Amino acid sequence: MFNWIGTLAVGLTLVIVSDIAVAQDIDGVVEHPMIERYPGQVIAWQHVENYQPYKVATGPVTGYRAIGDWIETEGRVTRTFYKYLGEDKSYSEIYKNYLDALQSENFDIIGEGMSADRKGVAIGSGQWLEVTLRANPIAKPGEVSTLLSGTSSSGGAGVIVAKKERAAGTAYVVVYVEQHSKNYIGTLIDIVEVEAAKTGLVAIDAEAIGSDIDEYGRVVLDGIVFEFDKATLMSESTPALEAIVTYLKANPDKLFYIVGHTDSKGTYSYNIKLSADRALAVADALINRYGIASKRLEPHGVGPLAPAFSNKSDSGRDSNRRVEMVEK
């Protein structure tokens, strides 16, 4: 997570124009841990897709509604729109902070640009923004629509396109910043976490476990497989278990919760018990089969209480049925 140099951490609320008006994050949003917001911003819109295509534009506009250089990718896409209310900051200041933060976290900057008047064809211009958002349309209505609706006091805009190779896979970050009006700065941050396989059946390795623990404080134990509606580990889980053991033995002082999750199908009591039994099965396997000290692992089940995605789709439910290792 980024730490802003020379700033203080802020919570989810901000006094705006007076001591009465207060802006807050909209309900039901969770900030992506990969990138920390600019102090004073609030989340006004968010849309998360477990798996979808995304076109990352890396070059200027080359023709009518056309960009010549694209990276076509797919994976988990998290789109979060922030607003900053007030006249004490400029879009260029917020842009520069995000650029510095990405560079300090060893992201490769593969495209960047600002346009004070939004004219021209370069990255960050109004044309560029229009083409990229046509290629990656906003599928959920909300305040993010301000990106393409100027006002009489609209100012400049800027875009940063960044890439990072992580143990858990490639990640792309696209930051759009625009001066919507003299007292409103909008920022859309798109994060694309490239997945090797849509099914998520690739077993996690020790390096990826360490990367996610360091970055998020938790890791989804991909490759752990149970019999249908049971807490019986299948033989396909062995590579994942061995990777977990490798990580635990390399980090002997770390303690963890093993947390089971389910989708929302079935009764609450059934899912709570199933998730707890599955967490216990993983902990028991690590302790009894591989000799990990029992005091290092504390199993719990939370059933459907902490979904990673909506339970309305098959892919969402599939992702919600998981076991995580959470650092104490």
mmCIF file of C-alpha atoms in Angstrom:
data_model
loop_
_atom_site.group_PDB
_atom_site.id
_atom_site.type_symbol
_atom_site.label_atom_id
_atom_site.label_comp_id
_atom_site.label_asym_id
_atom_site.label_seq_id
_atom_site.Cartn_x
_atom_site.Cartn_y
_atom_site.Cartn_z
ATOM 1 C CA MET A 1 0.000 0.000 0.000
ATOM 2 C CA PHE A 2 1.228 3.446 -0.858
ATOM 3 C CA ASN A 3 2.265 5.829 1.876
ATOM 4 C CA TRP A 4 1.929 9.467 0.876
ATOM 5 C CA ILE A 5 5.099 11.379 1.738
ATOM 6 C CA GLY A 6 4.524 14.483 3.803
ATOM 7 C CA THR A 7 0.802 13.847 4.411
ATOM 8 C CA LEU A 8 -1.291 12.544 7.248
ATOM 9 C CA ALA A 9 -3.612 9.545 6.966
ATOM 10 C CA VAL A 10 -7.266 10.472 6.812
ATOM 11 C CA GLY A 11 -10.392 8.469 7.501
ATOM 12 C CA LEU A 12 -13.451 8.047 5.391
ATOM 13 C CA THR A 13 -14.959 11.459 6.100
ATOM 14 C CA LEU A 14 -13.900 14.983 5.209
ATOM 15 C CA VAL A 15 -15.286 18.373 6.149
ATOM 16 C CA ILE A 16 -15.755 20.157 2.826
ATOM 17 C CA VAL A 17 -16.893 23.745 2.603
ATOM 18 C CA SER A 18 -18.218 24.362 6.070
ATOM 19 C CA ASP A 19 -18.248 22.690 9.441
ATOM 20 C CA ILE A 20 -21.685 21.278 8.573
ATOM 21 C CA ALA A 21 -21.240 19.678 5.136
ATOM 22 C CA VAL A 22 -19.516 16.305 5.253
ATOM 23 C CA ALA A 23 -18.675 13.980 2.352
ATOM 24 C CA GLN A 24 -18.447 10.247 2.880
ATOM 25 C CA ASP A 25 -17.671 7.124 0.870
ATOM 26 C CA ILE A 26 -20.801 5.626 -0.635
ATOM 27 C CA ASP A 27 -22.118 2.513 1.089
ATOM 28 C CA GLY A 28 -20.792 -0.920 0.278
ATOM 29 C CA VAL A 29 -17.419 -0.021 -1.248
ATOM 30 C CA VAL A 30 -14.053 -1.489 -0.298
ATOM 31 C CA GLU A 31 -10.908 0.351 -1.311
ATOM 32 C CA HIS A 32 -8.450 -1.807 -3.231
ATOM 33 C CA PRO A 33 -5.339 -2.336 -1.063
ATOM 34 C CA MET A 34 -2.940 -1.925 -3.980
ATOM 35 C CA ILE A 35 -3.235 1.837 -4.088
ATOM 36 C CA GLU A 36 -4.076 4.353 -1.375
ATOM 37 C CA ARG A 37 -6.268 7.344 -2.149
ATOM 38 C CA TYR A 38 -5.052 10.925 -2.144
ATOM 39 C CA PRO A 39 -5.861 12.471 1.253
ATOM 40 C CA GLY A 40 -9.268 14.138 1.231
ATOM 41 C CA GLN A 41 -10.765 12.065 -1.578
ATOM 42 C CA VAL A 42 -13.960 10.088 -1.017
ATOM 43 C CA ILE A 43 -15.267 7.141 -3.034
ATOM 44 C CA ALA A 44 -18.268 8.202 -5.097
ATOM 45 C CA TRP A 45 -18.592 5.088 -7.318
ATOM 46 C CA GLN A 46 -17.135 1.610 -7.668
ATOM 47 C CA HIS A 47 -17.578 -1.405 -9.916
ATOM 48 C CA VAL A 48 -15.760 -4.752 -9.565
ATOM 49 C CA GLU A 49 -15.815 -7.580 -12.107
ATOM 50 C CA ASN A 50 -14.269 -10.911 -11.169
ATOM 51 C CA TYR A 51 -13.163 -11.585 -14.723
ATOM 52 C CA GLN A 52 -13.477 -9.438 -17.845
ATOM 53 C CA PRO A 53 -11.416 -8.138 -20.785
ATOM 54 C CA TYR A 54 -9.691 -4.776 -20.479
ATOM 55 C CA LYS A 55 -7.780 -2.764 -23.097
ATOM 56 C CA VAL A 56 -4.853 -0.790 -21.698
ATOM 57 C CA ALA A 57 -4.019 2.120 -24.006
ATOM 58 C CA THR A 58 -0.320 3.026 -24.097
ATOM 59 C CA GLY A 59 -0.076 5.391 -27.056
ATOM 60 C CA PRO A 60 -1.676 8.573 -28.429
ATOM 61 C CA VAL A 61 -4.804 8.919 -30.546
ATOM 62 C CA THR A 62 -3.939 8.010 -34.138
ATOM 63 C CA GLY A 63 -7.240 8.636 -35.908
ATOM 64 C CA TYR A 64 -10.959 9.066 -35.461
ATOM 65 C CA ARG A 65 -11.765 7.227 -32.225
ATOM 66 C CA ALA A 66 -8.603 5.189 -32.658
ATOM 67 C CA ILE A 67 -5.443 4.536 -30.618
ATOM 68 C CA GLY A 68 -2.616 2.600 -32.214
ATOM 69 C CA ASP A 69 -0.987 1.036 -29.155
ATOM 70 C CA TRP A 70 -2.994 -1.204 -26.849
ATOM 71 C CA ILE A 71 -2.313 -4.039 -24.419
ATOM 72 C CA GLU A 72 -5.286 -6.388 -24.508
ATOM 73 C CA THR A 73 -5.593 -8.231 -21.228
ATOM 74 C CA GLU A 74 -8.198 -9.758 -18.911
ATOM 75 C CA GLY A 75 -8.639 -10.531 -15.255
ATOM 76 C CA ARG A 76 -10.191 -9.068 -12.146
ATOM 77 C CA VAL A 77 -11.051 -5.430 -12.811
ATOM 78 C CA THR A 78 -11.660 -2.991 -9.948
ATOM 79 C CA ARG A 79 -12.822 0.474 -11.013
ATOM 80 C CA THR A 80 -13.085 3.131 -8.288
ATOM 81 C CA PHE A 81 -14.054 6.762 -8.763
ATOM 82 C CA TYR A 82 -12.960 9.319 -6.186
ATOM 83 C CA LYS A 83 -13.965 12.946 -5.858
ATOM 84 C CA TYR A 84 -12.156 15.785 -4.144
ATOM 85 C CA LEU A 85 -14.268 18.776 -3.188
ATOM 86 C CA GLY A 86 -12.636 22.117 -2.572
ATOM 87 C CA GLU A 87 -10.566 24.779 -4.289
ATOM 88 C CA ASP A 88 -7.345 24.255 -2.317
ATOM 89 C CA LYS A 89 -5.926 21.587 -4.675
ATOM 90 C CA SER A 90 -5.440 21.263 -8.427
ATOM 91 C CA TYR A 91 -5.768 18.235 -10.661
ATOM 92 C CA SER A 92 -2.043 18.474 -11.456
ATOM 93 C CA GLU A 93 -1.117 18.188 -7.787
ATOM 94 C CA ILE A 94 -3.213 15.055 -7.331
ATOM 95 C CA TYR A 95 -1.846 13.664 -10.609
ATOM 96 C CA LYS A 96 1.754 14.238 -9.476
ATOM 97 C CA ASN A 97 1.152 12.513 -6.143
ATOM 98 C CA TYR A 98 -0.220 9.394 -7.829
ATOM 99 C CA LEU A 99 2.682 9.370 -10.291
ATOM 100 C CA ASP A 100 5.254 9.659 -7.485
ATOM 101 C CA ALA A 101 3.503 6.966 -5.464
ATOM 102 C CA LEU A 102 3.408 4.497 -8.362
ATOM 103 C CA GLN A 103 7.075 5.069 -9.092
ATOM 104 C CA SER A 104 8.025 4.648 -5.441
ATOM 105 C CA GLU A 105 6.237 1.273 -5.438
ATOM 106 C CA ASN A 106 8.325 0.125 -8.423
ATOM 107 C CA PHE A 107 5.562 0.245 -11.016
ATOM 108 C CA ASP A 108 6.719 0.646 -14.612
ATOM 109 C CA ILE A 109 5.141 3.792 -16.064
ATOM 110 C CA ILE A 110 4.202 2.747 -19.596
ATOM 111 C CA GLY A 111 2.207 5.862 -20.463
ATOM 112 C CA GLU A 112 1.533 9.270 -18.955
ATOM 113 C CA GLY A 113 0.447 12.744 -19.905
ATOM 114 C CA MET A 114 -1.417 15.879 -18.849
ATOM 115 C CA SER A 115 -3.440 18.293 -20.964
ATOM 116 C CA ALA A 116 -4.236 21.684 -19.473
ATOM 117 C CA ASP A 117 -6.912 22.383 -22.084
ATOM 118 C CA ARG A 118 -7.747 18.718 -22.901
ATOM 119 C CA LYS A 119 -7.016 19.350 -26.573
ATOM 120 C CA GLY A 120 -4.729 17.339 -28.823
ATOM 121 C CA VAL A 121 -4.229 13.597 -29.260
ATOM 122 C CA ALA A 122 -1.625 12.787 -26.589
ATOM 123 C CA ILE A 123 -2.185 10.537 -23.572
ATOM 124 C CA GLY A 124 -4.304 12.506 -21.125
ATOM 125 C CA SER A 125 -6.124 14.603 -23.712
ATOM 126 C CA GLY A 126 -9.884 14.723 -23.995
ATOM 127 C CA GLN A 127 -9.837 12.661 -27.198
ATOM 128 C CA TRP A 128 -7.640 10.035 -25.573
ATOM 129 C CA LEU A 129 -9.944 9.775 -22.589
ATOM 130 C CA GLU A 130 -12.994 9.404 -24.808
ATOM 131 C CA VAL A 131 -11.411 6.603 -26.881
ATOM 132 C CA THR A 132 -10.168 4.617 -23.888
ATOM 133 C CA LEU A 133 -13.517 4.817 -22.085
ATOM 134 C CA ARG A 134 -15.284 3.665 -25.254
ATOM 135 C CA ALA A 135 -12.948 0.662 -25.308
ATOM 136 C CA ASN A 136 -13.594 0.029 -21.602
ATOM 137 C CA PRO A 137 -17.151 1.282 -21.132
ATOM 138 C CA ILE A 138 -18.586 2.194 -17.758
ATOM 139 C CA ALA A 139 -21.092 -0.615 -17.190
ATOM 140 C CA LYS A 140 -22.607 0.708 -13.973
ATOM 141 C CA PRO A 141 -24.245 4.144 -13.719
ATOM 142 C CA GLY A 142 -23.087 6.656 -11.159
ATOM 143 C CA GLU A 143 -21.039 9.754 -10.476
ATOM 144 C CA VAL A 144 -18.169 8.442 -12.598
ATOM 145 C CA SER A 145 -20.108 9.820 -15.596
ATOM 146 C CA THR A 146 -18.701 13.264 -14.743
ATOM 147 C CA LEU A 147 -15.479 12.202 -16.496
ATOM 148 C CA LEU A 148 -17.120 12.814 -19.864
ATOM 149 C CA SER A 149 -19.385 15.721 -18.958
ATOM 150 C CA GLY A 150 -17.557 19.022 -18.706
ATOM 151 C CA THR A 151 -18.687 22.172 -16.952
ATOM 152 C CA SER A 152 -18.145 25.870 -17.610
ATOM 153 C CA SER A 153 -15.212 25.806 -15.182
ATOM 154 C CA SER A 154 -13.659 22.493 -16.262
ATOM 155 C CA GLY A 155 -9.883 22.443 -16.269
ATOM 156 C CA GLY A 156 -7.210 20.039 -17.411
ATOM 157 C CA ALA A 157 -6.849 16.282 -17.151
ATOM 158 C CA GLY A 158 -4.097 13.709 -16.873
ATOM 159 C CA VAL A 159 -3.617 9.963 -17.175
ATOM 160 C CA ILE A 160 -1.019 7.541 -15.799
ATOM 161 C CA VAL A 161 -0.715 3.986 -17.151
ATOM 162 C CA ALA A 162 1.421 1.687 -14.992
ATOM 163 C CA LYS A 163 2.358 -1.972 -14.811
ATOM 164 C CA LYS A 164 3.838 -4.175 -12.104
ATOM 165 C CA GLU A 165 5.006 -7.765 -12.218
ATOM 166 C CA ARG A 166 4.119 -9.433 -8.918
ATOM 167 C CA ALA A 167 4.501 -12.979 -7.668
ATOM 168 C CA ALA A 168 0.714 -13.208 -7.758
ATOM 169 C CA GLY A 169 0.626 -12.049 -11.402
ATOM 170 C CA THR A 170 0.786 -8.932 -13.552
ATOM 171 C CA ALA A 171 -1.181 -5.875 -12.446
ATOM 172 C CA TYR A 172 -2.055 -2.808 -14.509
ATOM 173 C CA VAL A 173 -3.132 0.481 -12.931
ATOM 174 C CA VAL A 174 -4.708 3.281 -14.978
ATOM 175 C CA VAL A 175 -5.270 6.584 -13.159
ATOM 176 C CA TYR A 176 -7.500 9.223 -14.768
ATOM 177 C CA VAL A 177 -7.519 12.643 -13.046
ATOM 178 C CA GLU A 178 -9.686 15.547 -14.247
ATOM 179 C CA GLN A 179 -10.543 19.031 -13.041
ATOM 180 C CA HIS A 180 -14.307 18.761 -13.425
ATOM 181 C CA SER A 181 -14.953 22.233 -12.020
ATOM 182 C CA LYS A 182 -13.107 24.736 -9.898
ATOM 183 C CA ASN A 183 -14.097 22.906 -6.697
ATOM 184 C CA TYR A 184 -14.459 19.313 -7.955
ATOM 185 C CA ILE A 185 -11.587 17.009 -9.002
ATOM 186 C CA GLY A 186 -12.503 13.512 -10.180
ATOM 187 C CA THR A 187 -10.155 10.525 -10.223
ATOM 188 C CA LEU A 188 -10.947 7.150 -11.762
ATOM 189 C CA ILE A 189 -8.528 4.354 -10.836
ATOM 190 C CA ASP A 190 -8.795 1.126 -12.825
ATOM 191 C CA ILE A 191 -6.849 -1.853 -11.449
ATOM 192 C CA VAL A 192 -6.544 -4.960 -13.618
ATOM 193 C CA GLU A 193 -5.182 -8.065 -11.909
ATOM 194 C CA VAL A 194 -4.331 -10.471 -14.710
ATOM 195 C CA GLU A 195 -5.291 -14.049 -14.030
ATOM 196 C CA ALA A 196 -3.529 -17.041 -15.558
ATOM 197 C CA ALA A 197 -6.779 -18.973 -15.806
ATOM 198 C CA LYS A 198 -10.405 -17.960 -15.486
ATOM 199 C CA THR A 199 -11.162 -20.953 -13.298
ATOM 200 C CA GLY A 200 -8.605 -19.971 -10.683
ATOM 201 C CA LEU A 201 -7.471 -23.596 -10.383
ATOM 202 C CA VAL A 202 -3.770 -22.788 -10.523
ATOM 203 C CA ALA A 203 -2.229 -23.613 -7.143
ATOM 204 C CA ILE A 204 -0.602 -20.773 -5.287
ATOM 205 C CA ASP A 205 3.152 -20.884 -4.626
ATOM 206 C CA ALA A 206 5.197 -19.804 -1.609
ATOM 207 C CA GLU A 207 6.409 -16.604 -3.276
ATOM 208 C CA ALA A 208 2.873 -15.513 -4.125
ATOM 209 C CA ILE A 209 1.764 -16.272 -0.558
ATOM 210 C CA GLY A 210 4.488 -14.020 0.810
ATOM 211 C CA SER A 211 3.690 -11.273 -1.689
ATOM 212 C CA ASP A 212 0.001 -11.189 -0.780
ATOM 213 C CA ILE A 213 0.658 -11.416 2.959
ATOM 214 C CA ASP A 214 3.062 -8.473 2.731
ATOM 215 C CA GLU A 215 0.703 -6.417 0.556
ATOM 216 C CA TYR A 216 -2.735 -7.327 1.902
ATOM 217 C CA GLY A 217 -2.163 -9.084 5.238
ATOM 218 C CA ARG A 218 -4.000 -12.101 3.884
ATOM 219 C CA VAL A 219 -3.892 -14.541 0.995
ATOM 220 C CA VAL A 220 -6.507 -16.644 -0.778
ATOM 221 C CA LEU A 221 -5.266 -20.233 -0.775
ATOM 222 C CA ASP A 222 -5.841 -21.035 -4.435
ATOM 223 C CA GLY A 223 -5.594 -24.734 -5.227
ATOM 224 C CA ILE A 224 -7.277 -25.938 -2.028
ATOM 225 C CA VAL A 225 -10.059 -28.244 -3.257
ATOM 226 C CA PHE A 226 -12.819 -29.957 -1.249
ATOM 227 C CA GLU A 227 -15.347 -32.628 -2.082
ATOM 228 C CA PHE A 228 -18.695 -31.136 -3.032
ATOM 229 C CA ASP A 229 -20.515 -29.735 0.011
ATOM 230 C CA LYS A 230 -18.021 -31.403 2.331
ATOM 231 C CA ALA A 231 -14.944 -30.472 4.332
ATOM 232 C CA THR A 232 -12.896 -33.338 2.902
ATOM 233 C CA LEU A 233 -9.689 -32.186 1.207
ATOM 234 C CA MET A 234 -9.085 -33.748 -2.196
ATOM 235 C CA SER A 235 -5.699 -34.978 -3.392
ATOM 236 C CA GLU A 236 -5.501 -32.055 -5.852
ATOM 237 C CA SER A 237 -4.875 -29.833 -2.810
ATOM 238 C CA THR A 238 -1.414 -31.292 -2.163
ATOM 239 C CA PRO A 239 0.622 -28.776 -4.251
ATOM 240 C CA ALA A 240 -1.105 -25.859 -2.532
ATOM 241 C CA LEU A 241 -0.601 -27.368 0.929
ATOM 242 C CA GLU A 242 3.080 -27.924 0.207
ATOM 243 C CA ALA A 243 3.458 -24.312 -0.915
ATOM 244 C CA ILE A 244 1.815 -23.125 2.304
ATOM 245 C CA VAL A 245 4.177 -25.307 4.333
ATOM 246 C CA THR A 246 7.192 -23.906 2.480
ATOM 247 C CA TYR A 247 6.083 -20.378 3.324
ATOM 248 C CA LEU A 248 5.285 -21.189 6.973
ATOM 249 C CA LYS A 249 8.631 -22.871 7.541
ATOM 250 C CA ALA A 250 10.446 -19.906 5.993
ATOM 251 C CA ASN A 251 8.554 -17.551 8.333
ATOM 252 C CA PRO A 252 8.503 -19.423 11.666
ATOM 253 C CA ASP A 253 7.528 -16.409 13.803
ATOM 254 C CA LYS A 254 4.313 -15.561 11.956
ATOM 255 C CA LEU A 255 0.895 -16.575 13.318
ATOM 256 C CA PHE A 256 -2.259 -16.896 11.222
ATOM 257 C CA TYR A 257 -5.995 -17.332 11.194
ATOM 258 C CA ILE A 258 -7.219 -19.925 8.703
ATOM 259 C CA VAL A 259 -10.584 -18.558 7.551
ATOM 260 C CA GLY A 260 -13.196 -20.478 5.614
ATOM 261 C CA HIS A 261 -15.726 -18.710 3.361
ATOM 262 C CA THR A 262 -18.788 -19.881 1.420
ATOM 263 C CA ASP A 263 -21.211 -18.418 -1.076
ATOM 264 C CA SER A 264 -24.713 -17.423 0.027
ATOM 265 C CA LYS A 265 -26.548 -20.486 -1.243
ATOM 266 C CA GLY A 266 -28.118 -22.577 1.500
ATOM 267 C CA THR A 267 -28.935 -21.598 5.057
ATOM 268 C CA TYR A 268 -26.758 -19.325 7.141
ATOM 269 C CA SER A 269 -26.164 -21.947 9.847
ATOM 270 C CA TYR A 270 -25.186 -24.577 7.292
ATOM 271 C CA ASN A 271 -22.687 -22.275 5.593
ATOM 272 C CA ILE A 272 -21.147 -21.149 8.878
ATOM 273 C CA LYS A 273 -20.564 -24.777 9.892
ATOM 274 C CA LEU A 274 -19.247 -25.789 6.457
ATOM 275 C CA SER A 275 -16.805 -22.880 6.347
ATOM 276 C CA ALA A 276 -15.569 -23.620 9.877
ATOM 277 C CA ASP A 277 -15.130 -27.328 9.076
ATOM 278 C CA ARG A 278 -13.175 -26.509 5.932
ATOM 279 C CA ALA A 279 -10.893 -24.091 7.770
ATOM 280 C CA LEU A 280 -10.305 -26.765 10.418
ATOM 281 C CA ALA A 281 -9.546 -29.366 7.721
ATOM 282 C CA VAL A 282 -6.818 -27.140 6.230
ATOM 283 C CA ALA A 283 -5.326 -26.372 9.645
ATOM 284 C CA ASP A 284 -5.392 -30.055 10.638
ATOM 285 C CA ALA A 285 -3.666 -31.070 7.412
ATOM 286 C CA LEU A 286 -0.883 -28.532 7.951
ATOM 287 C CA ILE A 287 -0.461 -29.563 11.592
ATOM 288 C CA ASN A 288 -0.854 -33.347 11.414
ATOM 289 C CA ARG A 289 0.476 -34.033 7.925
ATOM 290 C CA TYR A 290 3.300 -31.515 7.737
ATOM 291 C CA GLY A 291 4.234 -30.808 11.356
ATOM 292 C CA ILE A 292 3.293 -27.120 11.601
ATOM 293 C CA ALA A 293 2.864 -26.088 15.262
ATOM 294 C CA SER A 294 -0.813 -25.886 16.198
ATOM 295 C CA LYS A 295 -0.314 -22.606 18.079
ATOM 296 C CA ARG A 296 0.490 -20.885 14.754
ATOM 297 C CA LEU A 297 -2.861 -21.662 13.118
ATOM 298 C CA GLU A 298 -6.315 -20.708 14.405
ATOM 299 C CA PRO A 299 -9.213 -21.885 12.198
ATOM 300 C CA HIS A 300 -12.509 -20.001 11.904
ATOM 301 C CA GLY A 301 -15.478 -20.005 9.557
ATOM 302 C CA VAL A 302 -17.402 -16.912 8.503
ATOM 303 C CA GLY A 303 -19.723 -18.506 5.939
ATOM 304 C CA PRO A 304 -21.174 -15.926 3.535
ATOM 305 C CA LEU A 305 -20.381 -12.890 5.719
ATOM 306 C CA ALA A 306 -17.371 -11.585 3.767
ATOM 307 C CA PRO A 307 -17.950 -12.166 0.036
ATOM 308 C CA ALA A 308 -15.174 -11.187 -2.332
ATOM 309 C CA PHE A 309 -17.701 -10.646 -5.144
ATOM 310 C CA SER A 310 -21.439 -10.576 -5.737
ATOM 311 C CA ASN A 311 -23.206 -13.915 -5.264
ATOM 312 C CA LYS A 312 -25.464 -13.149 -8.230
ATOM 313 C CA SER A 313 -23.169 -14.828 -10.778
ATOM 314 C CA ASP A 314 -21.551 -18.265 -11.002
ATOM 315 C CA SER A 315 -18.072 -16.733 -11.147
ATOM 316 C CA GLY A 316 -18.811 -14.610 -8.088
ATOM 317 C CA ARG A 317 -20.050 -17.575 -6.072
ATOM 318 C CA ASP A 318 -17.053 -19.616 -7.171
ATOM 319 C CA SER A 319 -14.661 -16.935 -5.896
ATOM 320 C CA ASN A 320 -16.561 -16.610 -2.630
ATOM 321 C CA ARG A 321 -16.043 -20.311 -1.845
ATOM 322 C CA ARG A 322 -12.501 -20.021 -0.573
ATOM 323 C CA VAL A 323 -10.088 -20.452 2.315
ATOM 324 C CA GLU A 324 -7.817 -17.580 3.322
ATOM 325 C CA MET A 325 -4.774 -17.311 5.543
ATOM 326 C CA VAL A 326 -4.879 -14.057 7.524
ATOM 327 C CA GLU A 327 -1.869 -12.797 9.458
ATOM 328 C CA LYS A 328 -2.494 -12.105 13.158
#
